[in-house]
PDB file of C-alpha atoms in Angstrom:
ATOM      1  CA  MET C   1      78.019 111.100 148.797  1.00  0.00           C
ATOM      2  CA  THR C   2      77.317 111.759 145.131  1.00  0.00           C
ATOM      3  CA  ALA C   3      79.441 109.957 142.581  1.00  0.00           C
ATOM      4  CA  PRO C   4      81.631 112.266 140.497  1.00  0.00           C
ATOM      5  CA  MET C   5      80.105 113.200 137.144  1.00  0.00           C
ATOM      6  CA  ARG C   6      81.642 111.421 134.188  1.00  0.00           C
ATOM      7  CA  SER C   7      82.405 113.444 131.084  1.00  0.00           C
ATOM      8  CA  LYS C   8      80.064 112.711 128.225  1.00  0.00           C
ATOM      9  CA  VAL C   9      81.729 110.011 126.157  1.00  0.00           C
ATOM     10  CA  PRO C  10      79.840 108.471 123.220  1.00  0.00           C
ATOM     11  CA  LYS C  11      79.276 104.737 123.558  1.00  0.00           C
ATOM     12  CA  ARG C  12      78.152 104.166 119.978  1.00  0.00           C
ATOM     13  CA  LEU C  13      78.916 105.908 116.693  1.00  0.00           C
ATOM     14  CA  VAL C  14      77.149 105.315 113.366  1.00  0.00           C
ATOM     15  CA  LEU C  15      79.459 106.640 110.669  1.00  0.00           C
ATOM     16  CA  PRO C  16      79.697 106.886 106.868  1.00  0.00           C
ATOM     17  CA  ALA C  17      82.565 105.364 104.867  1.00  0.00           C
ATOM     18  CA  PRO C  18      82.440 106.972 101.395  1.00  0.00           C
ATOM     19  CA  ALA C  19      83.683 105.310  98.220  1.00  0.00           C
ATOM     20  CA  LYS C  20      86.196 106.908  95.851  1.00  0.00           C
ATOM     21  CA  LEU C  21      86.774 107.213  92.137  1.00  0.00           C
ATOM     22  CA  ASN C  22      90.096 107.327  90.331  1.00  0.00           C
ATOM     23  CA  LEU C  23      89.481 109.982  87.679  1.00  0.00           C
ATOM     24  CA  PHE C  24      92.551 108.574  85.951  1.00  0.00           C
ATOM     25  CA  LEU C  25      95.176 106.035  87.010  1.00  0.00           C
ATOM     26  CA  HIS C  26      98.606 105.875  85.395  1.00  0.00           C
ATOM     27  CA  VAL C  27     101.336 103.346  86.117  1.00  0.00           C
ATOM     28  CA  THR C  28     104.598 105.261  85.743  1.00  0.00           C
ATOM     29  CA  GLY C  29     107.094 102.606  86.780  1.00  0.00           C
ATOM     30  CA  ARG C  30     107.922  99.588  88.896  1.00  0.00           C
ATOM     31  CA  ARG C  31     110.151  99.713  91.960  1.00  0.00           C
ATOM     32  CA  ALA C  32     112.846  97.232  92.909  1.00  0.00           C
ATOM     33  CA  ASP C  33     110.604  95.867  95.691  1.00  0.00           C
ATOM     34  CA  GLY C  34     107.927  94.951  93.111  1.00  0.00           C
ATOM     35  CA  TYR C  35     105.498  97.751  94.008  1.00  0.00           C
ATOM     36  CA  HIS C  36     104.278 100.034  91.243  1.00  0.00           C
ATOM     37  CA  GLU C  37     104.700 103.793  90.979  1.00  0.00           C
ATOM     38  CA  LEU C  38     101.309 105.349  90.283  1.00  0.00           C
ATOM     39  CA  GLU C  39      99.732 108.701  89.551  1.00  0.00           C
ATOM     40  CA  SER C  40      96.036 109.281  90.042  1.00  0.00           C
ATOM     41  CA  VAL C  41      93.408 111.758  91.112  1.00  0.00           C
ATOM     42  CA  PHE C  42      91.237 110.386  93.927  1.00  0.00           C
ATOM     43  CA  VAL C  43      87.770 111.833  94.520  1.00  0.00           C
ATOM     44  CA  PRO C  44      85.418 110.769  97.354  1.00  0.00           C
ATOM     45  CA  ILE C  45      81.785 110.233  96.355  1.00  0.00           C
ATOM     46  CA  THR C  46      78.404 109.967  98.053  1.00  0.00           C
ATOM     47  CA  LEU C  47      78.088 106.162  97.727  1.00  0.00           C
ATOM     48  CA  ALA C  48      79.034 104.906 101.192  1.00  0.00           C
ATOM     49  CA  ASP C  49      79.135 101.992 103.604  1.00  0.00           C
ATOM     50  CA  THR C  50      77.951 102.512 107.186  1.00  0.00           C
ATOM     51  CA  VAL C  51      80.303 101.586 110.035  1.00  0.00           C
ATOM     52  CA  THR C  52      78.787 101.257 113.518  1.00  0.00           C
ATOM     53  CA  LEU C  53      81.252 101.294 116.405  1.00  0.00           C
ATOM     54  CA  THR C  54      80.096 100.339 119.904  1.00  0.00           C
ATOM     55  CA  LEU C  55      82.479 100.808 122.820  1.00  0.00           C
ATOM     56  CA  ARG C  56      83.612  97.741 124.767  1.00  0.00           C
ATOM     57  CA  ASP C  57      85.338  97.959 128.147  1.00  0.00           C
ATOM     58  CA  ASP C  58      86.934  94.508 127.922  1.00  0.00           C
ATOM     59  CA  GLY C  59      89.455  95.354 125.181  1.00  0.00           C
ATOM     60  CA  GLU C  60      87.973  92.882 122.669  1.00  0.00           C
ATOM     61  CA  ILE C  61      87.531  93.758 118.965  1.00  0.00           C
ATOM     62  CA  VAL C  62      84.527  91.937 117.548  1.00  0.00           C
ATOM     63  CA  LEU C  63      82.977  91.977 114.056  1.00  0.00           C
ATOM     64  CA  ILE C  64      79.198  91.740 114.435  1.00  0.00           C
ATOM     65  CA  ASP C  65      77.196  89.921 111.718  1.00  0.00           C
ATOM     66  CA  PRO C  66      80.083  89.860 109.207  1.00  0.00           C
ATOM     67  CA  PRO C  67      79.197  90.518 105.550  1.00  0.00           C
ATOM     68  CA  PRO C  68      79.819  87.566 103.198  1.00  0.00           C
ATOM     69  CA  GLY C  69      83.520  86.792 102.795  1.00  0.00           C
ATOM     70  CA  LEU C  70      84.646  88.906 105.758  1.00  0.00           C
ATOM     71  CA  THR C  71      85.972  87.690 109.109  1.00  0.00           C
ATOM     72  CA  GLU C  72      87.641  89.361 112.077  1.00  0.00           C
ATOM     73  CA  GLN C  73      90.953  88.160 110.622  1.00  0.00           C
ATOM     74  CA  ASN C  74      90.669  89.540 107.060  1.00  0.00           C
ATOM     75  CA  ASP C  75      88.359  92.547 107.491  1.00  0.00           C
ATOM     76  CA  LEU C  76      90.250  95.823 107.151  1.00  0.00           C
ATOM     77  CA  ALA C  77      88.102  97.625 109.723  1.00  0.00           C
ATOM     78  CA  CYS C  78      89.008  95.031 112.375  1.00  0.00           C
ATOM     79  CA  ARG C  79      92.644  95.134 111.342  1.00  0.00           C
ATOM     80  CA  ALA C  80      92.530  98.936 111.649  1.00  0.00           C
ATOM     81  CA  ALA C  81      91.070  98.715 115.154  1.00  0.00           C
ATOM     82  CA  ARG C  82      93.771  96.242 116.239  1.00  0.00           C
ATOM     83  CA  ALA C  83      96.528  98.412 114.733  1.00  0.00           C
ATOM     84  CA  LEU C  84      95.220 101.533 116.485  1.00  0.00           C
ATOM     85  CA  LYS C  85      94.896  99.696 119.797  1.00  0.00           C
ATOM     86  CA  LEU C  86      98.465  98.409 119.488  1.00  0.00           C
ATOM     87  CA  ALA C  87      99.829 101.858 118.562  1.00  0.00           C
ATOM     88  CA  THR C  88      98.129 103.671 121.442  1.00  0.00           C
ATOM     89  CA  GLY C  89      97.894 101.077 124.204  1.00  0.00           C
ATOM     90  CA  THR C  90      94.242 101.887 124.890  1.00  0.00           C
ATOM     91  CA  PRO C  91      92.468  99.392 127.174  1.00  0.00           C
ATOM     92  CA  PHE C  92      89.189  99.744 125.269  1.00  0.00           C
ATOM     93  CA  GLY C  93      87.688  97.483 122.637  1.00  0.00           C
ATOM     94  CA  VAL C  94      84.892  97.801 120.104  1.00  0.00           C
ATOM     95  CA  ASP C  95      82.069  95.978 118.383  1.00  0.00           C
ATOM     96  CA  ILE C  96      82.184  96.734 114.641  1.00  0.00           C
ATOM     97  CA  HIS C  97      79.147  96.363 112.402  1.00  0.00           C
ATOM     98  CA  LEU C  98      79.415  97.004 108.666  1.00  0.00           C
ATOM     99  CA  LYS C  99      76.502  97.796 106.384  1.00  0.00           C
ATOM    100  CA  LYS C 100      78.026  97.292 102.946  1.00  0.00           C
ATOM    101  CA  MET C 101      76.770  99.351 100.027  1.00  0.00           C
ATOM    102  CA  ILE C 102      80.092  99.592  98.174  1.00  0.00           C
ATOM    103  CA  PRO C 103      80.639  96.414  96.136  1.00  0.00           C
ATOM    104  CA  GLN C 104      83.655  94.339  97.119  1.00  0.00           C
ATOM    105  CA  GLY C 105      86.287  94.004  94.405  1.00  0.00           C
ATOM    106  CA  GLY C 106      84.893  97.027  92.589  1.00  0.00           C
ATOM    107  CA  GLY C 107      87.879  99.381  92.714  1.00  0.00           C
ATOM    108  CA  LEU C 108      85.913 101.882  94.823  1.00  0.00           C
ATOM    109  CA  GLY C 109      88.020 101.458  97.958  1.00  0.00           C
ATOM    110  CA  GLY C 110      85.229 100.118 100.168  1.00  0.00           C
ATOM    111  CA  GLY C 111      87.395  98.073 102.534  1.00  0.00           C
ATOM    112  CA  SER C 112      89.981 100.853 102.776  1.00  0.00           C
ATOM    113  CA  SER C 113      87.257 103.398 103.488  1.00  0.00           C
ATOM    114  CA  ASP C 114      85.792 101.184 106.220  1.00  0.00           C
ATOM    115  CA  ALA C 115      89.271 101.009 107.773  1.00  0.00           C
ATOM    116  CA  ALA C 116      89.746 104.791 107.592  1.00  0.00           C
ATOM    117  CA  THR C 117      86.322 105.449 109.124  1.00  0.00           C
ATOM    118  CA  THR C 118      87.149 102.960 111.880  1.00  0.00           C
ATOM    119  CA  LEU C 119      90.420 104.745 112.658  1.00  0.00           C
ATOM    120  CA  LEU C 120      88.744 108.164 112.681  1.00  0.00           C
ATOM    121  CA  GLY C 121      85.743 106.920 114.669  1.00  0.00           C
ATOM    122  CA  LEU C 122      87.814 105.104 117.261  1.00  0.00           C
ATOM    123  CA  ASN C 123      89.995 108.180 117.641  1.00  0.00           C
ATOM    124  CA  ARG C 124      86.882 109.832 119.044  1.00  0.00           C
ATOM    125  CA  LEU C 125      85.244 106.815 120.729  1.00  0.00           C
ATOM    126  CA  TRP C 126      88.450 105.875 122.539  1.00  0.00           C
ATOM    127  CA  LYS C 127      89.360 109.562 123.168  1.00  0.00           C
ATOM    128  CA  LEU C 128      92.859 109.120 121.723  1.00  0.00           C
ATOM    129  CA  GLY C 129      93.600 112.570 120.268  1.00  0.00           C
ATOM    130  CA  GLN C 130      95.629 111.173 117.362  1.00  0.00           C
ATOM    131  CA  SER C 131      96.338 113.570 114.489  1.00  0.00           C
ATOM    132  CA  ARG C 132      95.376 112.779 110.909  1.00  0.00           C
ATOM    133  CA  ASP C 133      99.071 112.307 110.086  1.00  0.00           C
ATOM    134  CA  GLN C 134      99.362 109.723 112.883  1.00  0.00           C
ATOM    135  CA  LEU C 135      96.248 107.912 111.647  1.00  0.00           C
ATOM    136  CA  ARG C 136      97.478 108.048 108.052  1.00  0.00           C
ATOM    137  CA  ALA C 137     100.736 106.370 109.119  1.00  0.00           C
ATOM    138  CA  ILE C 138      98.736 103.543 110.710  1.00  0.00           C
ATOM    139  CA  GLY C 139      96.450 103.386 107.674  1.00  0.00           C
ATOM    140  CA  ALA C 140      99.414 103.029 105.320  1.00  0.00           C
ATOM    141  CA  THR C 141     100.263  99.702 106.984  1.00  0.00           C
ATOM    142  CA  LEU C 142      96.799  98.405 106.086  1.00  0.00           C
ATOM    143  CA  GLY C 143      96.431  99.356 102.413  1.00  0.00           C
ATOM    144  CA  ALA C 144      97.484 101.946  99.850  1.00  0.00           C
ATOM    145  CA  ASP C 145      94.055 103.642  99.701  1.00  0.00           C
ATOM    146  CA  VAL C 146      93.495 104.015 103.464  1.00  0.00           C
ATOM    147  CA  PRO C 147      95.625 107.188 103.861  1.00  0.00           C
ATOM    148  CA  PHE C 148      93.582 108.950 101.168  1.00  0.00           C
ATOM    149  CA  PHE C 149      90.317 108.543 103.072  1.00  0.00           C
ATOM    150  CA  ILE C 150      91.954 109.896 106.240  1.00  0.00           C
ATOM    151  CA  PHE C 151      93.449 112.756 104.185  1.00  0.00           C
ATOM    152  CA  GLY C 152      89.828 113.540 103.525  1.00  0.00           C
ATOM    153  CA  GLN C 153      89.608 115.519 100.290  1.00  0.00           C
ATOM    154  CA  PRO C 154      90.165 115.180  96.529  1.00  0.00           C
ATOM    155  CA  ALA C 155      93.856 114.580  95.962  1.00  0.00           C
ATOM    156  CA  PHE C 156      96.559 113.993  93.403  1.00  0.00           C
ATOM    157  CA  ALA C 157      98.274 110.769  94.480  1.00  0.00           C
ATOM    158  CA  SER C 158     101.742 109.594  93.526  1.00  0.00           C
ATOM    159  CA  GLY C 159     104.305 107.041  94.640  1.00  0.00           C
ATOM    160  CA  VAL C 160     102.369 103.920  95.638  1.00  0.00           C
ATOM    161  CA  GLY C 161      99.520 106.242  96.625  1.00  0.00           C
ATOM    162  CA  GLU C 162     101.113 107.561  99.820  1.00  0.00           C
ATOM    163  CA  HIS C 163     102.026 111.025  98.489  1.00  0.00           C
ATOM    164  CA  LEU C 164      98.850 113.122  98.491  1.00  0.00           C
ATOM    165  CA  LEU C 165      98.385 116.696  97.342  1.00  0.00           C
ATOM    166  CA  ALA C 166      95.016 118.360  97.938  1.00  0.00           C
ATOM    167  CA  MET C 167      93.151 119.438  94.811  1.00  0.00           C
ATOM    168  CA  SER C 168      90.302 121.893  94.464  1.00  0.00           C
ATOM    169  CA  LEU C 169      87.862 120.313  92.023  1.00  0.00           C
ATOM    170  CA  PRO C 170      84.296 121.286  91.121  1.00  0.00           C
ATOM    171  CA  LEU C 171      81.612 119.053  92.601  1.00  0.00           C
ATOM    172  CA  SER C 172      80.526 116.693  89.835  1.00  0.00           C
ATOM    173  CA  HIS C 173      77.862 114.085  89.127  1.00  0.00           C
ATOM    174  CA  TYR C 174      78.727 110.534  88.067  1.00  0.00           C
ATOM    175  CA  VAL C 175      77.072 107.241  87.335  1.00  0.00           C
ATOM    176  CA  VAL C 176      78.917 104.236  88.774  1.00  0.00           C
ATOM    177  CA  ALA C 177      78.087 100.669  87.738  1.00  0.00           C
ATOM    178  CA  PHE C 178      79.268  97.275  88.957  1.00  0.00           C
ATOM    179  CA  PRO C 179      79.446  94.342  86.515  1.00  0.00           C
ATOM    180  CA  GLY C 180      78.486  91.863  89.250  1.00  0.00           C
ATOM    181  CA  VAL C 181      81.928  90.341  89.713  1.00  0.00           C
ATOM    182  CA  GLY C 182      85.106  91.769  91.211  1.00  0.00           C
ATOM    183  CA  VAL C 183      88.680  91.722  89.976  1.00  0.00           C
ATOM    184  CA  ALA C 184      91.601  90.760  92.224  1.00  0.00           C
ATOM    185  CA  THR C 185      94.042  93.679  92.335  1.00  0.00           C
ATOM    186  CA  GLY C 186      97.058  91.358  92.501  1.00  0.00           C
ATOM    187  CA  ASN C 187      96.082  89.639  89.252  1.00  0.00           C
ATOM    188  CA  VAL C 188      96.012  92.985  87.438  1.00  0.00           C
ATOM    189  CA  PHE C 189      99.339  94.286  88.739  1.00  0.00           C
ATOM    190  CA  THR C 190     101.214  91.049  88.072  1.00  0.00           C
ATOM    191  CA  ASP C 191      99.959  90.706  84.495  1.00  0.00           C
ATOM    192  CA  PRO C 192     102.929  90.837  82.077  1.00  0.00           C
ATOM    193  CA  ASN C 193     100.900  92.935  79.624  1.00  0.00           C
ATOM    194  CA  LEU C 194     100.294  95.776  82.092  1.00  0.00           C
ATOM    195  CA  LYS C 195     101.592  99.102  80.736  1.00  0.00           C
ATOM    196  CA  ARG C 196     104.117 100.379  83.288  1.00  0.00           C
ATOM    197  CA  ASN C 197     105.797 103.360  81.586  1.00  0.00           C
ATOM    198  CA  THR C 198     103.240 106.151  81.298  1.00  0.00           C
ATOM    199  CA  PRO C 199     105.039 109.530  81.496  1.00  0.00           C
ATOM    200  CA  ASN C 200     104.551 111.592  84.648  1.00  0.00           C
ATOM    201  CA  ALA C 201     101.529 113.872  84.504  1.00  0.00           C
ATOM    202  CA  GLN C 202     101.596 117.646  84.436  1.00  0.00           C
ATOM    203  CA  ARG C 203      98.906 118.623  86.919  1.00  0.00           C
ATOM    204  CA  SER C 204      98.199 121.828  85.004  1.00  0.00           C
ATOM    205  CA  ALA C 205      96.909 119.636  82.173  1.00  0.00           C
ATOM    206  CA  PHE C 206      94.184 117.967  84.281  1.00  0.00           C
ATOM    207  CA  ALA C 207      90.705 118.157  82.779  1.00  0.00           C
ATOM    208  CA  ALA C 208      87.519 116.127  82.994  1.00  0.00           C
ATOM    209  CA  ASN C 209      88.728 113.542  80.445  1.00  0.00           C
ATOM    210  CA  PHE C 210      92.427 113.668  81.281  1.00  0.00           C
ATOM    211  CA  GLY C 211      94.487 110.505  80.947  1.00  0.00           C
ATOM    212  CA  ARG C 212      93.198 106.960  81.189  1.00  0.00           C
ATOM    213  CA  ASN C 213      93.242 103.959  83.496  1.00  0.00           C
ATOM    214  CA  ASP C 214      96.310 101.890  82.620  1.00  0.00           C
ATOM    215  CA  LEU C 215      94.846  98.927  84.518  1.00  0.00           C
ATOM    216  CA  GLN C 216      91.669  98.801  82.436  1.00  0.00           C
ATOM    217  CA  PRO C 217      92.903  96.781  79.414  1.00  0.00           C
ATOM    218  CA  VAL C 218      94.283  94.079  81.716  1.00  0.00           C
ATOM    219  CA  ALA C 219      91.149  94.007  83.897  1.00  0.00           C
ATOM    220  CA  GLU C 220      88.975  93.734  80.779  1.00  0.00           C
ATOM    221  CA  ARG C 221      90.897  90.651  79.642  1.00  0.00           C
ATOM    222  CA  ILE C 222      90.522  89.089  83.095  1.00  0.00           C
ATOM    223  CA  GLN C 223      86.837  89.896  83.458  1.00  0.00           C
ATOM    224  CA  HIS C 224      84.917  90.092  80.194  1.00  0.00           C
ATOM    225  CA  ARG C 225      81.840  91.672  81.749  1.00  0.00           C
ATOM    226  CA  ILE C 226      83.732  94.963  82.127  1.00  0.00           C
ATOM    227  CA  PRO C 227      83.907  95.715  78.366  1.00  0.00           C
ATOM    228  CA  VAL C 228      80.273  94.616  78.000  1.00  0.00           C
ATOM    229  CA  LEU C 229      79.307  97.122  80.689  1.00  0.00           C
ATOM    230  CA  CYS C 230      81.390  99.813  78.962  1.00  0.00           C
ATOM    231  CA  GLU C 231      79.566  99.125  75.707  1.00  0.00           C
ATOM    232  CA  ASP C 232      76.226  99.734  77.427  1.00  0.00           C
ATOM    233  CA  PHE C 233      77.532 103.061  78.766  1.00  0.00           C
ATOM    234  CA  VAL C 234      78.584 104.041  75.241  1.00  0.00           C
ATOM    235  CA  ARG C 235      75.210 102.999  73.793  1.00  0.00           C
ATOM    236  CA  ALA C 236      73.588 105.261  76.386  1.00  0.00           C
ATOM    237  CA  GLY C 237      75.718 108.180  75.158  1.00  0.00           C
ATOM    238  CA  ALA C 238      78.234 108.220  78.052  1.00  0.00           C
ATOM    239  CA  GLY C 239      82.037 107.983  78.069  1.00  0.00           C
ATOM    240  CA  PRO C 240      82.973 105.219  80.548  1.00  0.00           C
ATOM    241  CA  ARG C 241      86.210 104.622  82.429  1.00  0.00           C
ATOM    242  CA  MET C 242      87.110 101.960  84.979  1.00  0.00           C
ATOM    243  CA  THR C 243      88.069 103.010  88.515  1.00  0.00           C
ATOM    244  CA  GLY C 244      90.964 101.500  90.450  1.00  0.00           C
ATOM    245  CA  SER C 245      91.839  97.965  89.427  1.00  0.00           C
ATOM    246  CA  GLY C 246      88.159  97.336  88.602  1.00  0.00           C
ATOM    247  CA  ALA C 247      85.630  96.114  88.192  1.00  0.00           C
ATOM    248  CA  CYS C 248      83.402  99.217  88.564  1.00  0.00           C
ATOM    249  CA  VAL C 249      82.978 101.610  85.662  1.00  0.00           C
ATOM    250  CA  PHE C 250      81.894 105.237  85.876  1.00  0.00           C
ATOM    251  CA  ALA C 251      80.984 108.144  83.626  1.00  0.00           C
ATOM    252  CA  PRO C 252      80.476 111.844  84.372  1.00  0.00           C
ATOM    253  CA  SER C 253      77.028 113.422  84.009  1.00  0.00           C
ATOM    254  CA  PRO C 254      76.223 117.122  83.601  1.00  0.00           C
ATOM    255  CA  ASP C 255      73.661 117.179  86.436  1.00  0.00           C
ATOM    256  CA  ALA C 256      71.675 115.048  88.876  1.00  0.00           C
ATOM    257  CA  THR C 257      68.747 114.564  86.488  1.00  0.00           C
ATOM    258  CA  SER C 258      70.988 113.267  83.707  1.00  0.00           C
ATOM    259  CA  ALA C 259      72.784 110.983  86.136  1.00  0.00           C
ATOM    260  CA  GLN C 260      69.506 109.494  87.385  1.00  0.00           C
ATOM    261  CA  ALA C 261      68.328 108.959  83.796  1.00  0.00           C
ATOM    262  CA  LEU C 262      71.540 107.153  82.815  1.00  0.00           C
ATOM    263  CA  ALA C 263      71.440 105.040  85.975  1.00  0.00           C
ATOM    264  CA  MET C 264      67.852 104.044  85.227  1.00  0.00           C
ATOM    265  CA  GLN C 265      68.796 103.073  81.671  1.00  0.00           C
ATOM    266  CA  LEU C 266      71.677 100.897  82.878  1.00  0.00           C
ATOM    267  CA  ARG C 267      69.491  99.284  85.548  1.00  0.00           C
ATOM    268  CA  GLY C 268      67.091  98.435  82.728  1.00  0.00           C
ATOM    269  CA  ALA C 269      69.970  96.499  81.159  1.00  0.00           C
ATOM    270  CA  ASN C 270      70.350  94.611  84.486  1.00  0.00           C
ATOM    271  CA  TRP C 271      73.435  96.405  85.788  1.00  0.00           C
ATOM    272  CA  GLN C 272      73.823  97.393  89.428  1.00  0.00           C
ATOM    273  CA  CYS C 273      74.472 101.136  89.398  1.00  0.00           C
ATOM    274  CA  TRP C 274      74.233 104.387  91.345  1.00  0.00           C
ATOM    275  CA  ALA C 275      73.889 108.069  90.531  1.00  0.00           C
ATOM    276  CA  VAL C 276      76.422 109.786  92.811  1.00  0.00           C
ATOM    277  CA  LYS C 277      78.097 113.109  93.429  1.00  0.00           C
ATOM    278  CA  SER C 278      81.657 113.942  94.420  1.00  0.00           C
ATOM    279  CA  ILE C 279      82.158 115.405  97.884  1.00  0.00           C
ATOM    280  CA  ALA C 280      84.542 118.213  98.864  1.00  0.00           C
ATOM    281  CA  GLN C 281      85.729 116.576 102.082  1.00  0.00           C
ATOM    282  CA  HIS C 282      85.336 113.422 104.123  1.00  0.00           C
ATOM    283  CA  PRO C 283      82.400 113.755 106.539  1.00  0.00           C
ATOM    284  CA  LEU C 284      84.651 112.716 109.453  1.00  0.00           C
ATOM    285  CA  ILE C 285      87.511 115.115 108.698  1.00  0.00           C
ATOM    286  CA  GLY C 286      86.933 116.806 112.069  1.00  0.00           C
ATOM    287  CA  PHE C 287      87.463 113.560 114.012  1.00  0.00           C
ATOM    288  CA  ALA C 288      91.254 114.102 114.031  1.00  0.00           C
ATOM    289  CA  PRO C 289      93.234 117.343 114.160  1.00  0.00           C
ATOM    290  CA  GLY C 290      95.602 118.452 111.431  1.00  0.00           C
TER     291      GLY C 290
END
């Protein structure tokens, strides 16, 4: 007697986890619970980590060859897998392997993006059928940036980052550079000198150079390599701005050739940098309905 045919279920997925830029980031207030009210425009970019998910039948969640500083306890991708398993009751497990290209502590959302890709990937690998709204709710328990990556497209963010409104933006070229050291987000937000009263933005006023990053002056005092990096951008003829809570700095470029030329110039000054492009939607947006 022939065994019944099993439906084709992937056993291994190799998936991108794109970084993001904050085109501006305003702190508009502070809530009674200590969290900050923010406004920002988030844009996903082509710089990406790679998350490999391999199905396990024993229910275990294992981080394979952890990158420096990451463990199964503190890695957001592992935490995402555990949260999804708890929420759905699936009996399956997963081996998670991360190939990190996004610098840690750079304000590019690398850990959050890894977590979002893990949630989206496991939704398919574990055949869960969760909607994007369901995954975003799980992601919100892990970090403020995780819901954006599941949302999957450029967005105006408000609140603590949980309110997202899709934006149609032209695809743009950028150069992103890392000063070699990260900045702890908590140190920036708890600094007494942080500006916390920027007026609410009028979205109709958005333009390429709109606003500023309210966290940048504080991050520059904490990590002096950030202003040095900004000075090298300016010397190269570019207008730099920090993303997130730092420490990465970016500047727009008119085209791919100009971006590559600026990146080469900054690499010549011994900065780690990338010529990137914004993307219209997350490559895994089809992994969850809605």
